[in-house]
PDB file of C-alpha atoms in Angstrom:
ATOM      1  CA  UNK Q  20     105.226 116.834  79.291  1.00 54.00           C
ATOM      2  CA  UNK Q  21     103.761 120.196  80.348  1.00 66.00           C
ATOM      3  CA  UNK Q  22     106.036 122.039  82.777  1.00 76.00           C
ATOM      4  CA  UNK Q  23     107.820 118.950  83.980  1.00 81.00           C
ATOM      5  CA  UNK Q  24     111.567 119.071  84.479  1.00 83.00           C
ATOM      6  CA  UNK Q  25     111.755 122.846  83.885  1.00 80.00           C
ATOM      7  CA  UNK Q  26     112.579 123.627  87.488  1.00 86.00           C
ATOM      8  CA  UNK Q  27     115.538 122.474  89.631  1.00 89.00           C
ATOM      9  CA  UNK Q  28     115.192 121.281  93.201  1.00 91.00           C
ATOM     10  CA  UNK Q  29     118.232 120.658  95.420  1.00 92.00           C
ATOM     11  CA  UNK Q  30     117.738 117.945  98.032  1.00 93.00           C
ATOM     12  CA  UNK Q  31     119.923 117.541 101.103  1.00 90.00           C
ATOM     13  CA  UNK Q  32     120.130 113.777 100.678  1.00 94.00           C
ATOM     14  CA  UNK Q  33     121.628 111.091  98.455  1.00 94.00           C
ATOM     15  CA  UNK Q  34     118.346 109.829  97.037  1.00 95.00           C
ATOM     16  CA  UNK Q  35     114.932 111.326  96.438  1.00 94.00           C
ATOM     17  CA  UNK Q  36     113.409 108.290  98.172  1.00 96.00           C
ATOM     18  CA  UNK Q  37     114.463 105.135 100.015  1.00 97.00           C
ATOM     19  CA  UNK Q  38     112.140 102.297  98.992  1.00 97.00           C
ATOM     20  CA  UNK Q  39     111.406  99.368 101.254  1.00 98.00           C
ATOM     21  CA  UNK Q  40     110.433  95.954  99.770  1.00 98.00           C
ATOM     22  CA  UNK Q  41     109.502  92.985 101.885  1.00 98.00           C
ATOM     23  CA  UNK Q  42     108.511  89.344 101.181  1.00 98.00           C
ATOM     24  CA  UNK Q  43     107.930  86.285 103.380  1.00 98.00           C
ATOM     25  CA  UNK Q  44     111.021  84.105 103.945  1.00 98.00           C
ATOM     26  CA  UNK Q  45     109.624  81.340 101.815  1.00 98.00           C
ATOM     27  CA  UNK Q  46     107.552  83.194  99.236  1.00 98.00           C
ATOM     28  CA  UNK Q  47     108.585  85.020  96.060  1.00 98.00           C
ATOM     29  CA  UNK Q  48     105.681  87.492  96.266  1.00 97.00           C
ATOM     30  CA  UNK Q  49     106.130  90.954  97.788  1.00 97.00           C
ATOM     31  CA  UNK Q  50     104.167  92.301 100.720  1.00 96.00           C
ATOM     32  CA  UNK Q  51     101.909  95.143  99.666  1.00 93.00           C
ATOM     33  CA  UNK Q  52     100.590  98.391 101.223  1.00 91.00           C
ATOM     34  CA  UNK Q  53      97.438 100.405 100.417  1.00 86.00           C
ATOM     35  CA  UNK Q  54      97.700 104.086  99.548  1.00 82.00           C
ATOM     36  CA  UNK Q  55      94.824 106.563  98.904  1.00 77.00           C
ATOM     37  CA  UNK Q  56      94.451 107.367  95.198  1.00 69.00           C
ATOM     38  CA  UNK Q  57      97.458 105.343  94.075  1.00 69.00           C
ATOM     39  CA  UNK Q  58      96.050 102.085  95.308  1.00 76.00           C
ATOM     40  CA  UNK Q  59      98.007  99.021  96.402  1.00 82.00           C
ATOM     41  CA  UNK Q  60     101.787  99.133  96.071  1.00 87.00           C
ATOM     42  CA  UNK Q  61     104.368  96.455  96.603  1.00 92.00           C
ATOM     43  CA  UNK Q  62     106.796  98.900  98.164  1.00 94.00           C
ATOM     44  CA  UNK Q  63     106.875 101.656 100.759  1.00 95.00           C
ATOM     45  CA  UNK Q  64     108.835 104.899 100.197  1.00 94.00           C
ATOM     46  CA  UNK Q  65     110.547 107.178 102.736  1.00 95.00           C
ATOM     47  CA  UNK Q  66     112.224 110.563 102.354  1.00 95.00           C
ATOM     48  CA  UNK Q  67     114.526 109.668 105.254  1.00 96.00           C
ATOM     49  CA  UNK Q  68     117.015 106.837 105.025  1.00 97.00           C
ATOM     50  CA  UNK Q  69     116.972 106.437 108.831  1.00 97.00           C
ATOM     51  CA  UNK Q  70     113.202 106.020 108.789  1.00 98.00           C
ATOM     52  CA  UNK Q  71     113.344 103.560 105.914  1.00 98.00           C
ATOM     53  CA  UNK Q  72     115.949 101.415 107.570  1.00 98.00           C
ATOM     54  CA  UNK Q  73     114.129 101.545 110.943  1.00 98.00           C
ATOM     55  CA  UNK Q  74     110.952 100.357 109.251  1.00 98.00           C
ATOM     56  CA  UNK Q  75     112.842  97.662 107.374  1.00 98.00           C
ATOM     57  CA  UNK Q  76     114.444  96.390 110.587  1.00 98.00           C
ATOM     58  CA  UNK Q  77     110.989  96.067 112.123  1.00 98.00           C
ATOM     59  CA  UNK Q  78     109.893  93.969 109.108  1.00 98.00           C
ATOM     60  CA  UNK Q  79     113.038  91.823 109.540  1.00 98.00           C
ATOM     61  CA  UNK Q  80     112.110  91.130 113.123  1.00 98.00           C
ATOM     62  CA  UNK Q  81     108.725  89.834 111.832  1.00 98.00           C
ATOM     63  CA  UNK Q  82     110.741  87.270 109.847  1.00 97.00           C
ATOM     64  CA  UNK Q  83     110.422  88.866 106.435  1.00 98.00           C
ATOM     65  CA  UNK Q  84     113.042  89.150 103.743  1.00 99.00           C
ATOM     66  CA  UNK Q  85     113.733  92.855 103.274  1.00 98.00           C
ATOM     67  CA  UNK Q  86     115.438  95.095 100.731  1.00 98.00           C
ATOM     68  CA  UNK Q  87     116.019  98.854 100.927  1.00 98.00           C
ATOM     69  CA  UNK Q  88     116.911 100.603  97.708  1.00 95.00           C
ATOM     70  CA  UNK Q  89     117.587 104.277  96.931  1.00 95.00           C
ATOM     71  CA  UNK Q  90     115.564 105.940  94.172  1.00 94.00           C
ATOM     72  CA  UNK Q  91     116.989 109.053  92.526  1.00 93.00           C
ATOM     73  CA  UNK Q  92     113.555 110.168  91.291  1.00 91.00           C
ATOM     74  CA  UNK Q  93     109.852 109.632  91.619  1.00 88.00           C
ATOM     75  CA  UNK Q  94     106.743 110.700  89.677  1.00 86.00           C
ATOM     76  CA  UNK Q  95     103.847 112.654  91.204  1.00 80.00           C
ATOM     77  CA  UNK Q  96     101.692 111.026  88.530  1.00 77.00           C
ATOM     78  CA  UNK Q  97     100.378 114.284  87.129  1.00 72.00           C
ATOM     79  CA  UNK Q  98      99.291 115.821  90.369  1.00 72.00           C
ATOM     80  CA  UNK Q  99     102.257 118.264  90.266  1.00 81.00           C
ATOM     81  CA  UNK Q 100     104.919 119.261  87.742  1.00 82.00           C
ATOM     82  CA  UNK Q 101     107.958 117.192  88.597  1.00 86.00           C
ATOM     83  CA  UNK Q 102     111.274 119.056  88.934  1.00 86.00           C
ATOM     84  CA  UNK Q 103     114.814 118.134  88.016  1.00 87.00           C
ATOM     85  CA  UNK Q 104     116.345 116.839  91.293  1.00 91.00           C
ATOM     86  CA  UNK Q 105     119.930 117.141  92.582  1.00 91.00           C
ATOM     87  CA  UNK Q 106     119.750 113.381  93.164  1.00 91.00           C
ATOM     88  CA  UNK Q 107     119.988 112.600  89.448  1.00 92.00           C
ATOM     89  CA  UNK Q 108     121.407 115.669  87.816  1.00 86.00           C
ATOM     90  CA  UNK Q 109     124.932 114.193  87.724  1.00 84.00           C
ATOM     91  CA  UNK Q 110     123.857 111.055  85.872  1.00 89.00           C
ATOM     92  CA  UNK Q 111     125.328 110.544  82.399  1.00 92.00           C
ATOM     93  CA  UNK Q 112     123.207 112.160  79.659  1.00 94.00           C
ATOM     94  CA  UNK Q 113     121.905 108.730  78.545  1.00 95.00           C
ATOM     95  CA  UNK Q 114     121.028 107.621  82.049  1.00 94.00           C
ATOM     96  CA  UNK Q 115     119.389 110.934  82.722  1.00 94.00           C
ATOM     97  CA  UNK Q 116     117.304 110.686  79.546  1.00 95.00           C
ATOM     98  CA  UNK Q 117     116.297 107.126  80.496  1.00 96.00           C
ATOM     99  CA  UNK Q 118     115.246 108.221  83.977  1.00 95.00           C
ATOM    100  CA  UNK Q 119     113.181 111.142  82.693  1.00 94.00           C
ATOM    101  CA  UNK Q 120     111.506 109.018  80.027  1.00 96.00           C
ATOM    102  CA  UNK Q 121     110.712 106.441  82.718  1.00 96.00           C
ATOM    103  CA  UNK Q 122     109.097 108.951  85.004  1.00 93.00           C
ATOM    104  CA  UNK Q 123     107.143 110.632  82.136  1.00 93.00           C
ATOM    105  CA  UNK Q 124     105.836 107.210  81.121  1.00 95.00           C
ATOM    106  CA  UNK Q 125     104.211 106.963  84.561  1.00 93.00           C
ATOM    107  CA  UNK Q 126     102.479 110.280  83.864  1.00 91.00           C
ATOM    108  CA  UNK Q 127     101.292 108.881  80.488  1.00 93.00           C
ATOM    109  CA  UNK Q 128      99.783 105.727  82.030  1.00 94.00           C
ATOM    110  CA  UNK Q 129      99.409 104.450  85.595  1.00 92.00           C
ATOM    111  CA  UNK Q 130      97.109 101.713  86.902  1.00 91.00           C
ATOM    112  CA  UNK Q 131      96.348 101.389  90.573  1.00 85.00           C
ATOM    113  CA  UNK Q 132      97.186  97.961  92.023  1.00 85.00           C
ATOM    114  CA  UNK Q 133      99.470  96.753  89.252  1.00 91.00           C
ATOM    115  CA  UNK Q 134     103.085  97.734  89.971  1.00 92.00           C
ATOM    116  CA  UNK Q 135     104.557  95.214  87.562  1.00 94.00           C
ATOM    117  CA  UNK Q 136     102.491  96.528  84.595  1.00 96.00           C
ATOM    118  CA  UNK Q 137     103.314 100.150  85.497  1.00 95.00           C
ATOM    119  CA  UNK Q 138     107.017  99.687  86.040  1.00 96.00           C
ATOM    120  CA  UNK Q 139     107.584  97.337  83.087  1.00 97.00           C
ATOM    121  CA  UNK Q 140     105.677  99.738  80.806  1.00 98.00           C
ATOM    122  CA  UNK Q 141     107.862 102.640  82.056  1.00 98.00           C
ATOM    123  CA  UNK Q 142     111.059 100.653  81.660  1.00 98.00           C
ATOM    124  CA  UNK Q 143     110.245  99.530  78.065  1.00 98.00           C
ATOM    125  CA  UNK Q 144     108.977 102.939  77.113  1.00 98.00           C
ATOM    126  CA  UNK Q 145     112.080 104.669  78.531  1.00 98.00           C
ATOM    127  CA  UNK Q 146     114.337 102.364  76.513  1.00 98.00           C
ATOM    128  CA  UNK Q 147     112.455 103.253  73.291  1.00 97.00           C
ATOM    129  CA  UNK Q 148     112.632 106.873  74.189  1.00 97.00           C
ATOM    130  CA  UNK Q 149     116.347 106.850  74.711  1.00 98.00           C
ATOM    131  CA  UNK Q 150     116.946 105.140  71.357  1.00 97.00           C
ATOM    132  CA  UNK Q 151     114.805 107.698  69.601  1.00 97.00           C
ATOM    133  CA  UNK Q 152     116.562 110.572  71.391  1.00 97.00           C
ATOM    134  CA  UNK Q 153     120.011 109.226  70.396  1.00 98.00           C
ATOM    135  CA  UNK Q 154     118.830 108.675  66.850  1.00 97.00           C
ATOM    136  CA  UNK Q 155     117.585 112.257  66.708  1.00 97.00           C
ATOM    137  CA  UNK Q 156     121.123 113.359  67.492  1.00 95.00           C
ATOM    138  CA  UNK Q 157     122.501 111.023  64.762  1.00 97.00           C
ATOM    139  CA  UNK Q 158     124.421 109.223  67.524  1.00 96.00           C
ATOM    140  CA  UNK Q 159     124.659 105.749  65.998  1.00 97.00           C
ATOM    141  CA  UNK Q 160     127.515 104.767  68.312  1.00 97.00           C
ATOM    142  CA  UNK Q 161     125.465 105.880  71.287  1.00 96.00           C
ATOM    143  CA  UNK Q 162     122.513 103.755  70.114  1.00 97.00           C
ATOM    144  CA  UNK Q 163     124.681 100.657  69.775  1.00 97.00           C
ATOM    145  CA  UNK Q 164     126.305 101.282  73.121  1.00 96.00           C
ATOM    146  CA  UNK Q 165     122.942 101.745  74.853  1.00 97.00           C
ATOM    147  CA  UNK Q 166     121.437  98.633  73.215  1.00 96.00           C
ATOM    148  CA  UNK Q 167     124.438  96.575  74.317  1.00 96.00           C
ATOM    149  CA  UNK Q 168     123.968  97.864  77.854  1.00 94.00           C
ATOM    150  CA  UNK Q 169     120.343  96.861  78.134  1.00 94.00           C
ATOM    151  CA  UNK Q 170     121.047  93.535  76.467  1.00 95.00           C
ATOM    152  CA  UNK Q 171     123.408  92.860  79.402  1.00 95.00           C
ATOM    153  CA  UNK Q 172     120.602  93.869  81.776  1.00 95.00           C
ATOM    154  CA  UNK Q 173     118.260  91.436  79.936  1.00 96.00           C
ATOM    155  CA  UNK Q 174     120.664  88.542  80.517  1.00 96.00           C
ATOM    156  CA  UNK Q 175     120.845  89.465  84.209  1.00 96.00           C
ATOM    157  CA  UNK Q 176     117.053  89.776  84.496  1.00 97.00           C
ATOM    158  CA  UNK Q 177     116.523  86.414  82.793  1.00 97.00           C
ATOM    159  CA  UNK Q 178     118.752  84.798  85.472  1.00 98.00           C
ATOM    160  CA  UNK Q 179     116.803  86.531  88.215  1.00 98.00           C
ATOM    161  CA  UNK Q 180     113.446  85.498  86.815  1.00 98.00           C
ATOM    162  CA  UNK Q 181     114.583  81.842  86.441  1.00 98.00           C
ATOM    163  CA  UNK Q 182     115.852  81.910  90.019  1.00 99.00           C
ATOM    164  CA  UNK Q 183     112.506  83.179  91.252  1.00 98.00           C
ATOM    165  CA  UNK Q 184     110.794  80.376  89.329  1.00 98.00           C
ATOM    166  CA  UNK Q 185     113.116  77.829  90.937  1.00 99.00           C
ATOM    167  CA  UNK Q 186     112.429  79.295  94.388  1.00 99.00           C
ATOM    168  CA  UNK Q 187     108.668  79.332  93.776  1.00 98.00           C
ATOM    169  CA  UNK Q 188     108.800  75.583  93.038  1.00 98.00           C
ATOM    170  CA  UNK Q 189     110.992  74.959  96.093  1.00 98.00           C
ATOM    171  CA  UNK Q 190     108.619  76.793  98.426  1.00 98.00           C
ATOM    172  CA  UNK Q 191     105.768  74.518  97.393  1.00 97.00           C
ATOM    173  CA  UNK Q 192     107.635  71.514  98.825  1.00 97.00           C
ATOM    174  CA  UNK Q 193     106.928  70.591 102.422  1.00 95.00           C
ATOM    175  CA  UNK Q 194     110.276  70.786 104.192  1.00 97.00           C
ATOM    176  CA  UNK Q 195     111.447  71.651 107.650  1.00 98.00           C
ATOM    177  CA  UNK Q 196     112.408  75.343 107.908  1.00 97.00           C
ATOM    178  CA  UNK Q 197     116.102  74.663 108.368  1.00 98.00           C
ATOM    179  CA  UNK Q 198     116.181  72.404 105.372  1.00 98.00           C
ATOM    180  CA  UNK Q 199     114.193  74.921 103.276  1.00 98.00           C
ATOM    181  CA  UNK Q 200     116.586  77.690 104.396  1.00 98.00           C
ATOM    182  CA  UNK Q 201     119.568  75.650 103.226  1.00 98.00           C
ATOM    183  CA  UNK Q 202     117.944  74.857  99.827  1.00 99.00           C
ATOM    184  CA  UNK Q 203     117.061  78.503  99.357  1.00 99.00           C
ATOM    185  CA  UNK Q 204     120.645  79.591 100.191  1.00 98.00           C
ATOM    186  CA  UNK Q 205     121.960  77.055  97.630  1.00 99.00           C
ATOM    187  CA  UNK Q 206     119.703  78.508  94.867  1.00 99.00           C
ATOM    188  CA  UNK Q 207     120.733  82.064  95.649  1.00 98.00           C
ATOM    189  CA  UNK Q 208     124.366  81.103  95.731  1.00 98.00           C
ATOM    190  CA  UNK Q 209     124.032  79.554  92.255  1.00 98.00           C
ATOM    191  CA  UNK Q 210     122.630  82.844  90.999  1.00 98.00           C
ATOM    192  CA  UNK Q 211     125.519  84.702  92.415  1.00 97.00           C
ATOM    193  CA  UNK Q 212     127.985  82.301  90.761  1.00 97.00           C
ATOM    194  CA  UNK Q 213     126.340  82.728  87.323  1.00 97.00           C
ATOM    195  CA  UNK Q 214     126.477  86.510  87.585  1.00 96.00           C
ATOM    196  CA  UNK Q 215     130.097  86.500  88.650  1.00 96.00           C
ATOM    197  CA  UNK Q 216     130.848  84.103  85.765  1.00 96.00           C
ATOM    198  CA  UNK Q 217     129.257  86.638  83.356  1.00 95.00           C
ATOM    199  CA  UNK Q 218     131.519  89.298  84.738  1.00 94.00           C
ATOM    200  CA  UNK Q 219     134.578  87.067  84.300  1.00 94.00           C
ATOM    201  CA  UNK Q 220     133.775  86.879  80.559  1.00 93.00           C
ATOM    202  CA  UNK Q 221     132.664  90.503  80.167  1.00 92.00           C
ATOM    203  CA  UNK Q 222     134.096  93.279  82.422  1.00 92.00           C
ATOM    204  CA  UNK Q 223     131.111  95.465  81.584  1.00 91.00           C
ATOM    205  CA  UNK Q 224     129.112  93.328  84.077  1.00 91.00           C
ATOM    206  CA  UNK Q 225     131.025  94.945  86.892  1.00 92.00           C
ATOM    207  CA  UNK Q 226     127.953  96.736  88.361  1.00 91.00           C
ATOM    208  CA  UNK Q 227     125.991  93.452  88.451  1.00 92.00           C
ATOM    209  CA  UNK Q 228     128.979  91.665  89.932  1.00 93.00           C
ATOM    210  CA  UNK Q 229     128.931  94.160  92.778  1.00 94.00           C
ATOM    211  CA  UNK Q 230     125.195  93.431  93.207  1.00 94.00           C
ATOM    212  CA  UNK Q 231     125.882  89.691  93.407  1.00 94.00           C
ATOM    213  CA  UNK Q 232     128.333  90.198  96.211  1.00 93.00           C
ATOM    214  CA  UNK Q 233     125.640  91.794  98.424  1.00 94.00           C
ATOM    215  CA  UNK Q 234     122.926  89.823 100.281  1.00 94.00           C
ATOM    216  CA  UNK Q 235     120.212  88.478  98.029  1.00 97.00           C
ATOM    217  CA  UNK Q 236     116.716  87.458  99.133  1.00 98.00           C
ATOM    218  CA  UNK Q 237     113.127  87.143  97.992  1.00 99.00           C
ATOM    219  CA  UNK Q 238     112.556  90.864  98.382  1.00 98.00           C
ATOM    220  CA  UNK Q 239     115.265  92.215  96.088  1.00 97.00           C
ATOM    221  CA  UNK Q 240     114.640  89.529  93.449  1.00 98.00           C
ATOM    222  CA  UNK Q 241     110.948  90.413  93.467  1.00 98.00           C
ATOM    223  CA  UNK Q 242     111.761  94.157  93.216  1.00 97.00           C
ATOM    224  CA  UNK Q 243     113.758  93.423  89.999  1.00 97.00           C
ATOM    225  CA  UNK Q 244     110.849  91.391  88.665  1.00 97.00           C
ATOM    226  CA  UNK Q 245     108.452  94.312  89.249  1.00 96.00           C
ATOM    227  CA  UNK Q 246     110.515  96.512  86.946  1.00 96.00           C
ATOM    228  CA  UNK Q 247     111.389  93.965  84.265  1.00 97.00           C
ATOM    229  CA  UNK Q 248     109.075  90.953  84.217  1.00 96.00           C
ATOM    230  CA  UNK Q 249     106.811  92.303  81.488  1.00 96.00           C
ATOM    231  CA  UNK Q 250     109.365  94.492  79.614  1.00 97.00           C
ATOM    232  CA  UNK Q 251     109.858  92.010  76.741  1.00 96.00           C
ATOM    233  CA  UNK Q 252     106.047  91.902  76.264  1.00 96.00           C
ATOM    234  CA  UNK Q 253     105.852  95.670  75.952  1.00 97.00           C
ATOM    235  CA  UNK Q 254     108.816  95.641  73.563  1.00 96.00           C
ATOM    236  CA  UNK Q 255     106.990  93.102  71.412  1.00 96.00           C
ATOM    237  CA  UNK Q 256     103.921  95.352  71.361  1.00 96.00           C
ATOM    238  CA  UNK Q 257     105.982  98.232  70.085  1.00 96.00           C
ATOM    239  CA  UNK Q 258     107.729  96.047  67.478  1.00 96.00           C
ATOM    240  CA  UNK Q 259     104.317  94.716  66.363  1.00 95.00           C
ATOM    241  CA  UNK Q 260     103.363  98.359  65.523  1.00 95.00           C
ATOM    242  CA  UNK Q 261     106.604  98.904  63.594  1.00 92.00           C
ATOM    243  CA  UNK Q 262     107.869 101.152  66.431  1.00 92.00           C
ATOM    244  CA  UNK Q 263     104.908 103.525  65.951  1.00 94.00           C
ATOM    245  CA  UNK Q 264     104.802 104.961  69.492  1.00 94.00           C
ATOM    246  CA  UNK Q 265     101.267 106.357  69.102  1.00 94.00           C
ATOM    247  CA  UNK Q 266      99.771 102.968  68.069  1.00 96.00           C
ATOM    248  CA  UNK Q 267     101.770 101.361  70.867  1.00 97.00           C
ATOM    249  CA  UNK Q 268     100.296 103.721  73.465  1.00 97.00           C
ATOM    250  CA  UNK Q 269      96.825 103.091  72.141  1.00 96.00           C
ATOM    251  CA  UNK Q 270      97.169  99.338  72.504  1.00 96.00           C
ATOM    252  CA  UNK Q 271      98.688  99.619  75.941  1.00 97.00           C
ATOM    253  CA  UNK Q 272      95.756 101.800  77.046  1.00 96.00           C
ATOM    254  CA  UNK Q 273      93.343  99.133  75.772  1.00 96.00           C
ATOM    255  CA  UNK Q 274      95.216  96.455  77.670  1.00 97.00           C
ATOM    256  CA  UNK Q 275      95.231  98.630  80.762  1.00 96.00           C
ATOM    257  CA  UNK Q 276      91.411  98.678  80.758  1.00 95.00           C
ATOM    258  CA  UNK Q 277      91.272  94.890  81.189  1.00 95.00           C
ATOM    259  CA  UNK Q 278      90.970  93.217  84.504  1.00 94.00           C
ATOM    260  CA  UNK Q 279      94.305  92.501  86.183  1.00 91.00           C
ATOM    261  CA  UNK Q 280      93.930  88.728  85.504  1.00 92.00           C
ATOM    262  CA  UNK Q 281      93.163  89.410  81.793  1.00 94.00           C
ATOM    263  CA  UNK Q 282      96.039  91.879  81.532  1.00 94.00           C
ATOM    264  CA  UNK Q 283      98.478  89.314  82.860  1.00 91.00           C
ATOM    265  CA  UNK Q 284      97.213  86.740  80.384  1.00 92.00           C
ATOM    266  CA  UNK Q 285      97.524  89.252  77.539  1.00 91.00           C
ATOM    267  CA  UNK Q 286     101.049  90.238  78.511  1.00 90.00           C
ATOM    268  CA  UNK Q 287     102.199  86.662  78.800  1.00 84.00           C
ATOM    269  CA  UNK Q 288     100.574  85.422  75.589  1.00 80.00           C
TER     270      UNK Q 288
END
């Protein structure tokens, strides 16, 4: 990792970035923005929460579904050595390791114009990194606890992806806006109910239960999909190489050289 995470930087804010996501009211796909070098992104980041929320409110006035989320870290993608930030230093050791592995994965591989590939790769790679890190410490209990934690996340993500699929089908139907709005609200309410039901059976779903009690729309569902939609595909790639991380990286690099359309086909095959 070079000289990454060898320096400490104190920030005078809660998060390193506030990230704005937006999607049309009746469309599951995110609005995108073009950036020099990095290419097209399906989010827009701000160092100021006030600026982020002001921008989000302007998008809301345009009739878009909007989500603003705080990010404790970000990667400069190899342009600079990334420091340890005050915004994530108080994370648990496991969460901190996952975050750092995630950001380092972006430095290992990043494709302009394919946020889902980038973030899903980083999420899957970070999970593998945490397991290896815990195993290197002979922390079998920690490994089991961590795997249970991300299995819960997988259950949640599966519900979100199924909901997006339902909404995608709904939005193809020609309906009056008020009728469509009501149908959409019913679908989102069903998702909330399923998540709260999970929490009623397993108290460890408390964080997701809190999420379900907040407003849900196309934007925050799509943001979750960006980070998780292809994670299972990357995990299969790693398993296919008997958890050999170097062979895994080599195949991911080959896939990254494909056109976006062919990449998606490969990841979904």
